[in-house]
Tab-separated table of C-alpha atoms in Angstrom:
chain	number	residue	atom	x	y	z
A	10	UNK	CA	215.662	131.028	70.468
A	11	UNK	CA	212.285	131.855	69.155
A	12	UNK	CA	213.434	135.441	68.346
A	13	UNK	CA	216.405	134.100	66.541
A	14	UNK	CA	214.267	131.650	64.484
A	15	UNK	CA	212.000	134.589	63.639
A	16	UNK	CA	215.051	136.607	62.351
A	17	UNK	CA	216.245	133.718	60.216
A	18	UNK	CA	212.810	133.371	58.580
A	19	UNK	CA	212.709	137.128	57.926
A	20	UNK	CA	216.087	137.068	56.282
A	21	UNK	CA	215.570	133.695	54.055
A	22	UNK	CA	211.926	134.299	53.201
A	23	UNK	CA	211.994	137.958	51.884
A	24	UNK	CA	208.873	139.819	51.042
A	25	UNK	CA	208.645	141.176	47.460
A	26	UNK	CA	209.093	144.937	46.888
A	27	UNK	CA	205.901	145.031	44.818
A	28	UNK	CA	202.882	143.158	46.001
A	29	UNK	CA	201.580	140.464	43.772
A	30	UNK	CA	198.102	140.821	42.096
A	31	UNK	CA	196.499	137.419	42.439
A	32	UNK	CA	193.313	138.406	40.545
A	33	UNK	CA	192.900	135.826	37.741
A	34	UNK	CA	192.059	136.973	34.203
A	35	UNK	CA	189.453	135.044	32.219
A	36	UNK	CA	191.196	131.856	30.936
A	37	UNK	CA	190.244	130.479	27.452
A	38	UNK	CA	191.454	126.965	28.234
A	39	UNK	CA	188.775	124.296	28.911
A	40	UNK	CA	188.788	122.888	32.569
A	41	UNK	CA	190.429	119.671	33.439
A	42	UNK	CA	188.055	116.757	34.080
A	43	UNK	CA	187.453	115.462	37.686
A	44	UNK	CA	190.075	113.262	39.304
A	45	UNK	CA	189.306	109.600	38.983
A	46	UNK	CA	189.344	107.246	41.961
A	47	UNK	CA	192.008	105.059	40.168
A	48	UNK	CA	194.179	108.156	39.506
A	49	UNK	CA	194.278	109.141	43.074
A	50	UNK	CA	194.736	105.394	44.117
A	51	UNK	CA	197.706	105.136	41.830
A	52	UNK	CA	199.444	108.392	43.321
A	53	UNK	CA	198.837	107.325	46.964
A	54	UNK	CA	200.166	103.812	46.196
A	55	UNK	CA	203.396	105.345	45.130
A	56	UNK	CA	203.929	107.708	48.042
A	57	UNK	CA	207.280	106.980	49.651
A	58	UNK	CA	206.779	105.434	53.066
A	59	UNK	CA	209.843	106.960	54.625
A	60	UNK	CA	208.896	110.525	54.063
A	61	UNK	CA	208.986	112.755	57.290
A	62	UNK	CA	205.628	113.939	58.399
A	63	UNK	CA	204.854	117.608	58.446
A	64	UNK	CA	203.356	119.837	61.009
A	65	UNK	CA	200.120	117.753	61.345
A	66	UNK	CA	202.229	114.663	62.143
A	67	UNK	CA	200.380	112.603	59.346
A	68	UNK	CA	202.882	110.392	57.359
A	69	UNK	CA	202.484	108.574	54.077
A	70	UNK	CA	201.847	105.375	55.838
A	71	UNK	CA	198.829	106.729	57.705
A	72	UNK	CA	197.648	108.256	54.445
A	73	UNK	CA	197.786	104.793	52.756
A	74	UNK	CA	195.891	103.075	55.706
A	75	UNK	CA	193.072	105.796	55.654
A	76	UNK	CA	192.724	105.489	51.845
A	77	UNK	CA	192.567	101.676	52.008
A	78	UNK	CA	189.776	101.800	54.756
A	79	UNK	CA	187.895	104.822	53.334
A	80	UNK	CA	188.693	105.021	49.584
A	81	UNK	CA	186.212	107.835	48.907
A	82	UNK	CA	187.593	110.408	51.199
A	83	UNK	CA	190.520	111.615	49.228
A	84	UNK	CA	188.640	111.655	45.764
A	85	UNK	CA	185.892	113.728	47.389
A	86	UNK	CA	188.226	116.167	48.940
A	87	UNK	CA	190.421	116.846	45.896
A	88	UNK	CA	187.641	116.925	43.382
A	89	UNK	CA	185.828	119.529	45.641
A	90	UNK	CA	189.135	121.405	45.742
A	91	UNK	CA	189.368	121.193	41.869
A	92	UNK	CA	185.749	122.179	41.451
A	93	UNK	CA	186.154	125.249	43.669
A	94	UNK	CA	189.691	125.994	42.477
A	95	UNK	CA	190.622	126.502	46.080
A	96	UNK	CA	193.001	124.727	48.492
A	97	UNK	CA	192.526	125.041	52.197
A	98	UNK	CA	195.133	127.073	53.981
A	99	UNK	CA	195.911	124.172	56.264
A	100	UNK	CA	197.652	122.570	53.259
A	101	UNK	CA	199.812	125.576	52.781
A	102	UNK	CA	201.707	125.584	55.991
A	103	UNK	CA	205.396	124.648	55.450
A	104	UNK	CA	207.316	123.258	58.465
A	105	UNK	CA	210.798	124.600	57.885
A	106	UNK	CA	213.918	122.408	58.644
A	107	UNK	CA	217.205	124.251	58.207
A	108	UNK	CA	220.350	122.372	56.879
A	109	UNK	CA	223.721	124.021	57.147
A	110	UNK	CA	225.635	124.443	54.006
A	111	UNK	CA	229.087	122.908	54.148
A	112	UNK	CA	231.895	125.246	54.912
A	113	UNK	CA	229.578	128.159	55.801
A	114	UNK	CA	229.497	130.493	58.739
A	115	UNK	CA	226.754	129.110	61.079
A	116	UNK	CA	226.087	132.528	62.515
A	117	UNK	CA	224.731	133.801	59.025
A	118	UNK	CA	221.190	133.000	57.910
A	119	UNK	CA	222.432	132.587	54.310
A	120	UNK	CA	224.451	129.541	55.337
A	121	UNK	CA	221.285	127.508	55.914
A	122	UNK	CA	219.157	125.811	53.202
A	123	UNK	CA	215.507	125.764	54.231
A	124	UNK	CA	213.703	122.370	53.408
A	125	UNK	CA	209.945	122.672	53.639
A	126	UNK	CA	207.895	119.642	55.015
A	127	UNK	CA	204.362	120.069	53.452
A	128	UNK	CA	201.281	118.067	54.369
A	129	UNK	CA	201.536	114.934	52.245
A	130	UNK	CA	198.111	115.054	50.804
A	131	UNK	CA	199.080	118.110	49.039
A	132	UNK	CA	201.892	116.737	47.190
A	133	UNK	CA	211.489	111.308	33.744
A	134	UNK	CA	214.574	113.165	33.813
A	135	UNK	CA	217.499	112.135	35.951
A	136	UNK	CA	221.012	113.264	36.922
A	137	UNK	CA	222.316	110.569	34.507
A	138	UNK	CA	220.397	112.143	31.632
A	139	UNK	CA	221.563	115.694	32.407
A	140	UNK	CA	225.242	114.899	32.955
A	141	UNK	CA	225.210	112.689	29.786
A	142	UNK	CA	223.657	115.423	27.675
A	143	UNK	CA	226.328	117.892	28.889
A	144	UNK	CA	229.132	115.484	28.064
A	145	UNK	CA	227.693	114.624	24.539
A	146	UNK	CA	227.864	118.460	23.713
A	147	UNK	CA	231.344	118.875	24.964
A	148	UNK	CA	232.697	115.693	23.248
A	149	UNK	CA	231.004	116.482	20.000
A	150	UNK	CA	232.400	120.054	19.862
A	151	UNK	CA	235.929	118.737	20.725
A	152	UNK	CA	235.801	116.189	17.915
A	153	UNK	CA	235.221	119.050	15.591
A	154	UNK	CA	238.253	120.758	16.930
A	155	UNK	CA	236.257	123.545	18.494
A	156	UNK	CA	237.117	125.626	21.538
A	157	UNK	CA	234.487	124.774	24.217
A	158	UNK	CA	233.574	126.966	27.212
A	159	UNK	CA	231.176	125.509	29.840
A	160	UNK	CA	229.612	128.268	31.896
A	161	UNK	CA	228.013	127.223	35.221
A	162	UNK	CA	225.489	129.906	36.370
A	163	UNK	CA	224.510	130.292	39.995
A	164	UNK	CA	221.240	132.042	40.935
A	165	UNK	CA	221.000	133.273	44.493
A	166	UNK	CA	218.191	131.607	46.291
A	167	UNK	CA	216.485	130.688	43.023
A	168	UNK	CA	213.606	128.707	44.782
A	169	UNK	CA	213.217	131.240	47.632
A	170	UNK	CA	213.313	134.281	45.568
A	171	UNK	CA	211.068	133.301	42.595
A	172	UNK	CA	208.496	135.890	42.262
A	173	UNK	CA	204.790	134.876	42.350
A	174	UNK	CA	204.251	137.416	39.534
A	175	UNK	CA	206.484	135.428	37.195
A	176	UNK	CA	204.715	132.276	38.009
A	177	UNK	CA	201.249	133.775	37.411
A	178	UNK	CA	202.462	135.286	34.104
A	179	UNK	CA	203.821	132.078	32.810
A	180	UNK	CA	200.590	130.251	33.793
A	181	UNK	CA	198.587	132.798	31.919
A	182	UNK	CA	200.465	132.278	28.796
A	183	UNK	CA	200.586	128.441	29.053
A	184	UNK	CA	197.777	125.930	27.930
A	185	UNK	CA	197.053	125.236	31.557
A	186	UNK	CA	193.376	124.155	32.062
A	187	UNK	CA	191.356	126.910	33.666
A	188	UNK	CA	190.496	125.187	36.763
A	189	UNK	CA	194.183	124.041	37.345
A	190	UNK	CA	195.193	127.601	36.663
A	191	UNK	CA	192.846	128.904	39.378
A	192	UNK	CA	193.971	126.280	41.761
A	193	UNK	CA	197.625	127.425	41.394
A	194	UNK	CA	196.500	130.968	42.202
A	195	UNK	CA	194.903	129.627	45.381
A	196	UNK	CA	197.968	127.650	46.164
A	197	UNK	CA	200.335	130.773	46.149
A	198	UNK	CA	198.060	132.827	48.410
A	199	UNK	CA	198.071	132.669	52.222
A	200	UNK	CA	201.248	130.509	52.482
A	201	UNK	CA	202.875	130.224	55.792
A	202	UNK	CA	206.297	128.927	56.854
A	203	UNK	CA	206.923	128.055	60.457
A	204	UNK	CA	210.213	127.005	62.475
A	205	UNK	CA	209.860	125.113	65.665
A	206	UNK	CA	211.992	126.104	68.633
A	207	UNK	CA	211.793	125.090	72.373
A	208	UNK	CA	209.837	128.342	73.216
A	209	UNK	CA	207.363	127.805	70.448
A	210	UNK	CA	206.948	128.295	66.743
A	211	UNK	CA	208.175	131.159	64.636
A	212	UNK	CA	206.028	131.871	61.629
A	213	UNK	CA	206.010	134.214	58.607
A	214	UNK	CA	203.826	134.752	55.705
A	215	UNK	CA	205.527	133.579	52.440
A	216	UNK	CA	204.818	136.065	49.684
A	217	UNK	CA	207.471	134.720	47.172
A	218	UNK	CA	209.318	131.638	46.314
A	219	UNK	CA	208.479	128.111	46.567
A	220	UNK	CA	210.042	126.113	49.434
A	221	UNK	CA	212.666	123.486	48.722
A	222	UNK	CA	211.206	120.101	49.497
A	223	UNK	CA	207.673	120.718	48.318
A	224	UNK	CA	206.145	118.846	45.611
A	225	UNK	CA	204.879	122.013	43.876
A	226	UNK	CA	208.270	123.654	44.112
A	227	UNK	CA	209.912	122.184	41.019
A	228	UNK	CA	206.702	122.365	38.902
A	229	UNK	CA	206.409	126.098	39.692
A	230	UNK	CA	210.156	126.748	39.025
A	231	UNK	CA	210.046	124.839	35.863
A	232	UNK	CA	207.266	126.928	34.488
A	233	UNK	CA	209.407	130.006	34.723
A	234	UNK	CA	212.653	128.357	33.779
A	235	UNK	CA	211.173	126.960	30.556
A	236	UNK	CA	211.067	130.465	29.270
A	237	UNK	CA	214.740	130.888	29.109
A	238	UNK	CA	215.311	127.259	27.808
A	239	UNK	CA	212.750	127.840	25.052
A	240	UNK	CA	214.293	131.163	23.829
A	241	UNK	CA	216.128	131.181	20.491
A	242	UNK	CA	219.765	130.554	21.080
A	243	UNK	CA	222.576	130.611	18.437
A	244	UNK	CA	223.550	127.225	16.957
A	245	UNK	CA	226.859	127.211	18.729
A	246	UNK	CA	225.235	127.672	22.201
A	247	UNK	CA	223.666	124.915	24.186
A	248	UNK	CA	221.701	125.718	27.266
A	249	UNK	CA	220.373	123.105	29.782
A	250	UNK	CA	219.092	123.147	33.346
A	251	UNK	CA	218.329	120.660	36.218
A	252	UNK	CA	216.212	122.449	38.721
A	253	UNK	CA	218.062	125.599	39.343
A	254	UNK	CA	221.363	124.518	38.086
A	255	UNK	CA	222.106	126.175	34.664
A	256	UNK	CA	224.832	125.351	32.249
A	257	UNK	CA	225.874	127.067	28.969
A	258	UNK	CA	228.008	125.250	26.473
A	259	UNK	CA	229.628	127.643	24.017
A	260	UNK	CA	231.759	126.473	21.075
A	261	UNK	CA	233.625	128.414	18.649
A	262	UNK	CA	236.680	128.311	16.174
A	263	UNK	CA	238.662	131.315	17.664
A	264	UNK	CA	239.265	132.882	21.014
A	265	UNK	CA	237.757	136.135	19.839
A	266	UNK	CA	234.563	134.545	18.653
A	267	UNK	CA	234.330	132.346	21.764
A	268	UNK	CA	234.502	135.498	24.102
A	269	UNK	CA	231.975	137.359	21.868
A	270	UNK	CA	229.536	134.439	21.912
A	271	UNK	CA	229.866	133.880	25.470
A	272	UNK	CA	229.322	137.530	26.385
A	273	UNK	CA	226.208	137.441	24.224
A	274	UNK	CA	224.902	134.468	25.890
A	275	UNK	CA	225.514	136.009	29.386
A	276	UNK	CA	223.597	139.170	28.325
A	277	UNK	CA	220.628	137.109	27.050
A	278	UNK	CA	220.539	135.175	30.180
A	279	UNK	CA	220.955	138.056	32.431
A	280	UNK	CA	218.037	139.957	30.706
A	281	UNK	CA	215.722	136.840	31.655
A	282	UNK	CA	216.951	137.006	35.234
A	283	UNK	CA	216.313	140.637	35.402
A	284	UNK	CA	212.659	140.328	34.048
A	285	UNK	CA	212.002	137.715	36.753
A	286	UNK	CA	213.943	139.643	39.546
A	287	UNK	CA	216.456	136.872	39.916
A	288	UNK	CA	219.961	137.661	40.868
A	289	UNK	CA	223.038	135.983	39.356
A	290	UNK	CA	225.740	135.184	41.913
A	291	UNK	CA	228.881	136.328	40.020
A	292	UNK	CA	231.295	135.052	42.638
A	293	UNK	CA	229.850	131.667	42.322
A	294	UNK	CA	229.458	131.571	38.560
A	295	UNK	CA	232.448	130.296	36.749
A	296	UNK	CA	233.557	128.521	33.585
A	297	UNK	CA	235.774	125.581	32.435
A	298	UNK	CA	237.484	125.625	29.239
A	299	UNK	CA	238.162	122.631	27.028
A	300	UNK	CA	240.838	124.026	24.589
A	301	UNK	CA	244.593	124.193	24.014
A	302	UNK	CA	244.399	128.025	24.340
A	303	UNK	CA	247.501	129.411	25.929
A	304	UNK	CA	245.492	132.386	27.435
A	305	UNK	CA	242.307	132.130	29.187
A	306	UNK	CA	239.486	134.181	27.497
A	307	UNK	CA	238.311	137.087	29.569
A	308	UNK	CA	234.692	136.772	30.532
A	309	UNK	CA	232.869	139.273	32.465
A	310	UNK	CA	229.369	140.217	33.724
A	311	UNK	CA	228.618	143.868	34.640
A	312	UNK	CA	232.279	144.574	35.034
A	313	UNK	CA	232.998	141.650	37.280
A	314	UNK	CA	235.347	138.886	36.070
A	315	UNK	CA	234.051	135.329	35.863
A	316	UNK	CA	236.718	132.921	37.112
A	317	UNK	CA	238.055	130.070	35.178
A	318	UNK	CA	238.288	126.895	37.069
A	319	UNK	CA	239.933	123.491	36.453
A	320	UNK	CA	236.824	121.711	37.552
A	321	UNK	CA	233.326	122.551	38.805
A	322	UNK	CA	230.669	120.711	40.619
A	323	UNK	CA	227.496	119.927	38.622
A	324	UNK	CA	224.739	117.985	40.200
A	325	UNK	CA	227.058	116.486	42.747
A	326	UNK	CA	229.566	115.457	40.084
A	327	UNK	CA	232.985	117.091	39.742
A	328	UNK	CA	233.576	117.786	35.956
A	329	UNK	CA	237.345	118.621	35.233
A	330	UNK	CA	238.795	120.122	32.080
A	331	UNK	CA	240.431	116.886	31.194
A	332	UNK	CA	237.436	114.623	31.780
A	333	UNK	CA	239.668	111.958	33.421
A	334	UNK	CA	237.312	112.095	36.651
A	335	UNK	CA	240.189	111.828	38.907
A	336	UNK	CA	239.187	114.963	40.530
A	337	UNK	CA	235.662	113.573	41.326
A	338	UNK	CA	237.019	110.236	42.494
A	339	UNK	CA	239.412	112.024	44.832
A	340	UNK	CA	236.514	114.133	46.253
A	341	UNK	CA	234.406	111.011	46.739
A	342	UNK	CA	237.396	109.296	48.449
A	343	UNK	CA	237.671	112.185	50.960
A	344	UNK	CA	233.940	111.880	51.604
A	345	UNK	CA	234.285	108.072	51.998
A	346	UNK	CA	237.136	108.442	54.665
A	347	UNK	CA	234.683	110.718	56.681
A	348	UNK	CA	231.920	108.121	56.350
A	349	UNK	CA	234.399	105.337	57.446
A	350	UNK	CA	235.468	107.327	60.492
A	351	UNK	CA	231.911	107.872	61.589
A	352	UNK	CA	231.203	104.110	61.128
A	353	UNK	CA	234.123	103.331	63.479
A	354	UNK	CA	232.377	105.255	66.279
A	355	UNK	CA	229.270	102.849	66.356
A	356	UNK	CA	231.106	99.607	65.766
A	357	UNK	CA	234.401	97.972	66.162
A	358	UNK	CA	236.047	94.574	65.493
A	359	UNK	CA	234.175	92.812	68.087
A	360	UNK	CA	231.569	95.182	69.345
A	361	UNK	CA	228.689	97.228	68.000
A	362	UNK	CA	226.433	96.299	65.153
A	363	UNK	CA	226.683	92.826	63.546
A	364	UNK	CA	228.485	92.038	60.317
A	365	UNK	CA	225.479	91.579	58.150
A	366	UNK	CA	224.249	95.121	59.425
A	367	UNK	CA	227.685	96.589	58.517
A	368	UNK	CA	227.503	94.864	55.076
A	369	UNK	CA	223.883	96.353	54.554
A	370	UNK	CA	225.128	99.870	55.623
A	371	UNK	CA	227.960	99.622	52.968
A	372	UNK	CA	225.732	98.419	50.189
A	373	UNK	CA	222.766	100.656	50.773
A	374	UNK	CA	224.457	103.897	52.045
A	375	UNK	CA	228.246	104.060	51.175
A	376	UNK	CA	228.077	102.270	47.790
A	377	UNK	CA	225.068	104.372	46.737
A	378	UNK	CA	226.795	107.583	47.600
A	379	UNK	CA	229.963	106.526	45.687
A	380	UNK	CA	227.756	105.417	42.625
A	381	UNK	CA	226.194	108.850	42.245
A	382	UNK	CA	226.403	109.815	38.605
A	383	UNK	CA	228.744	107.116	37.867
A	384	UNK	CA	227.266	106.426	34.393
A	385	UNK	CA	229.125	109.490	33.307
A	386	UNK	CA	232.614	108.610	34.495
A	387	UNK	CA	232.861	104.735	35.132
A	388	UNK	CA	231.652	103.173	31.854
A	389	UNK	CA	235.192	102.557	30.789
A	390	UNK	CA	237.530	103.035	33.922
A	391	UNK	CA	241.125	103.467	33.474
A	392	UNK	CA	243.786	101.598	35.467
A	393	UNK	CA	244.237	104.627	37.739
A	394	UNK	CA	240.562	104.892	38.361
A	395	UNK	CA	240.211	101.110	39.252
A	396	UNK	CA	243.227	101.532	41.679
A	397	UNK	CA	241.724	104.605	43.398
A	398	UNK	CA	238.385	103.007	43.709
A	399	UNK	CA	239.855	99.787	45.164
A	400	UNK	CA	241.740	101.912	47.801
A	401	UNK	CA	238.498	103.682	48.635
A	402	UNK	CA	236.649	100.354	49.127
A	403	UNK	CA	239.377	98.610	51.062
A	404	UNK	CA	238.718	100.222	54.449
A	405	UNK	CA	235.162	99.391	54.365
A	406	UNK	CA	235.974	95.761	53.505
A	407	UNK	CA	238.383	95.536	56.579
A	408	UNK	CA	235.821	97.125	58.823
A	409	UNK	CA	232.981	94.781	57.720
A	410	UNK	CA	235.122	91.575	57.891
A	411	UNK	CA	237.237	92.490	61.004
A	412	UNK	CA	240.145	90.822	59.132
A	413	UNK	CA	243.837	91.770	59.576
A	414	UNK	CA	245.169	94.721	57.609
A	415	UNK	CA	247.489	92.630	55.668
A	416	UNK	CA	244.529	90.508	54.081
A	417	UNK	CA	244.482	90.990	50.286
A	418	UNK	CA	241.668	93.192	48.840
A	419	UNK	CA	240.727	90.331	46.488
A	420	UNK	CA	240.308	87.800	49.378
A	421	UNK	CA	238.192	90.274	51.356
A	422	UNK	CA	235.829	90.867	48.194
A	423	UNK	CA	235.554	87.085	47.830
A	424	UNK	CA	234.755	86.272	51.496
A	425	UNK	CA	232.104	88.993	51.689
A	426	UNK	CA	230.576	88.542	48.426
A	427	UNK	CA	231.132	92.139	47.563
A	428	UNK	CA	232.564	92.722	43.977
A	429	UNK	CA	235.349	95.184	43.239
A	430	UNK	CA	233.985	98.595	43.267
A	431	UNK	CA	234.897	99.581	39.788
A	432	UNK	CA	233.162	96.313	38.541
A	433	UNK	CA	229.947	97.134	40.539
A	434	UNK	CA	229.802	100.710	39.142
A	435	UNK	CA	230.495	99.524	35.644
A	436	UNK	CA	227.716	97.036	35.826
A	437	UNK	CA	225.328	99.654	37.043
A	438	UNK	CA	226.626	102.150	34.239
A	439	UNK	CA	226.067	99.594	31.470
A	440	UNK	CA	222.470	99.109	32.739
A	441	UNK	CA	221.891	102.847	32.921
A	442	UNK	CA	223.382	103.315	29.499
A	443	UNK	CA	221.093	100.709	27.888
A	444	UNK	CA	217.815	101.329	29.623
A	445	UNK	CA	217.879	104.942	30.538
A	446	UNK	CA	220.234	106.770	28.282
A	447	UNK	CA	219.655	104.506	25.312
A	448	UNK	CA	223.307	104.754	24.169
A	449	UNK	CA	225.463	102.095	22.439
A	450	UNK	CA	227.917	100.103	24.628
A	451	UNK	CA	231.553	99.729	23.764
A	452	UNK	CA	232.249	97.676	20.528
A	453	UNK	CA	233.563	94.555	22.497
A	454	UNK	CA	230.035	94.051	23.763
A	455	UNK	CA	228.027	92.593	20.920
A	456	UNK	CA	225.378	90.454	22.552
A	457	UNK	CA	223.118	93.433	23.887
A	458	UNK	CA	222.476	96.864	22.427
A	459	UNK	CA	219.789	99.411	23.142
A	460	UNK	CA	217.808	98.947	20.074
A	461	UNK	CA	217.225	95.215	20.951
A	462	UNK	CA	215.356	96.140	24.100
A	463	UNK	CA	211.948	97.398	24.797
A	464	UNK	CA	211.786	100.973	26.127
A	465	UNK	CA	209.926	101.489	29.343
A	466	UNK	CA	206.800	103.726	28.899
A	467	UNK	CA	207.211	106.851	31.135
A	468	UNK	CA	204.621	109.477	31.905
A	469	UNK	CA	200.974	109.277	30.914
A	470	UNK	CA	200.194	108.280	27.436
A	471	UNK	CA	196.662	109.413	27.814
A	472	UNK	CA	195.023	111.829	30.372
A	473	UNK	CA	195.190	110.456	33.860
A	474	UNK	CA	191.321	110.377	34.048
A	475	UNK	CA	191.233	107.981	31.161
A	476	UNK	CA	194.025	105.730	32.638
A	477	UNK	CA	193.645	102.845	34.926
A	478	UNK	CA	189.943	102.537	34.306
A	479	UNK	CA	188.387	99.628	36.265
A	480	UNK	CA	187.188	97.888	33.084
A	481	UNK	CA	190.496	97.800	31.214
A	482	UNK	CA	191.177	94.448	32.433
A	483	UNK	CA	188.513	91.720	32.164
A	484	UNK	CA	188.539	87.861	32.877
A	485	UNK	CA	185.347	87.352	30.919
A	486	UNK	CA	185.111	85.880	27.404
A	487	UNK	CA	186.045	88.753	24.880
A	488	UNK	CA	184.082	87.340	21.988
A	489	UNK	CA	181.805	90.301	21.827
A	490	UNK	CA	184.671	92.817	21.500
A	491	UNK	CA	186.606	91.148	18.661
A	492	UNK	CA	184.717	92.983	15.839
A	493	UNK	CA	185.133	96.486	17.408
A	494	UNK	CA	187.792	98.583	15.735
A	495	UNK	CA	187.867	101.402	18.082
A	496	UNK	CA	189.544	99.502	20.968
A	497	UNK	CA	192.657	97.169	21.225
A	498	UNK	CA	192.009	93.615	22.425
A	499	UNK	CA	194.905	91.632	23.935
A	500	UNK	CA	194.230	87.969	24.763
A	501	UNK	CA	196.939	86.734	26.877
A	502	UNK	CA	196.016	83.048	26.543
A	503	UNK	CA	196.348	83.038	22.641
A	504	UNK	CA	192.873	81.688	22.447
A	505	UNK	CA	191.734	84.240	19.730
A	506	UNK	CA	194.695	83.847	17.473
A	507	UNK	CA	195.977	81.269	14.994
A	508	UNK	CA	199.543	82.022	16.068
A	509	UNK	CA	201.281	80.877	18.980
A	510	UNK	CA	200.235	81.564	22.630
A	511	UNK	CA	201.422	85.026	23.735
């Protein structure tokens, strides 16, 4: 077993053909200021309590308890790391958990996705935003009577095959503070991945890539991916990415120009991949066409034909060439049937978990899975969509209630206090449209629009070291600060204003 685990690590975590030079050139950027205690406290406070512990067995709950009892430990440790631009090697050990990819041969190492559990103390966009941006580009082009080709590009093992040379090169060209830059250099060196077996641990030095599941992984990948996103593209070509999922939207007036522009875009993207030693999987790369063309455009890459599909999966959402979303709902329905069958194994009509626990499982697991990305497809559901969603929901309602199969769906929804699935999704979609996507609601809704609501501040408006200072909120009389013009004074009791109380 240990030998098999070692072989899997050797095949998944390859070593680069050319060794990486980790020597840091002199950076012209100023260093970042020390981490403030308030900054570290804010990070620890928002650590998810349900995260699995890594190889040292320390979970987030224990981290929070330690910090609450000894609040100077972590600021001291991390500021020393920042000052020395060095991370201890014990924080670079990734405990690998393998997940088998659906429908893949379990005998092949490539059939498993490695997730790395790293030490916790080492660790604004959303799927809704990404899918909405894609749909806006498609619909806008179709309104202009353009032929639209959406190309989904798959990069083989993007996170695992990302070269450290590419990361360091991008860091050197960025405005990254000098001490943070050196810290990343330290982070990439002496990394170890380990896989637990009954006979012991299999280990391997990781000289390329950033493990999926690590906090630094997306940041390191985004550094390199920003290069291709920031390149100059033709006006009729839109590129977007969510992690390693790249999509190109090409629009044109004729079949000929559509093919030429698509081939040019593929060449530009392939050139970037070659520079960073990334490999495009031609067999997994495909395109979907939004057009009334009789013949499909012939799109190729290095002599291999790229297949046209009726729908493709993007960020867990099945986008079809008619945008009627029935393909996605049908796929979700198939998934729901499997979940309902699994639920039957642990509970029956008069045995197993209680009704309240069944209700909770449905609301927190089943409904959340079905609601994934629904802001793209359930804002204005058609009658067919409503009927299909109702058929998906009904088996769960029967199982939760234990009622007869002849019981009307509406009665089950009323008794259990569970609204129709399409109404629940539509409610959440309108909320996401207003607060997250900031797009107008249908004309029939006139009482609330995005511009009437405040926008939640995201990210840091100032440097974290200047944020959450202990003296930002005071319960003392602010008379002495009123005359100062360099600060903003907010009096919540209205005592210093002639207007109404705040």
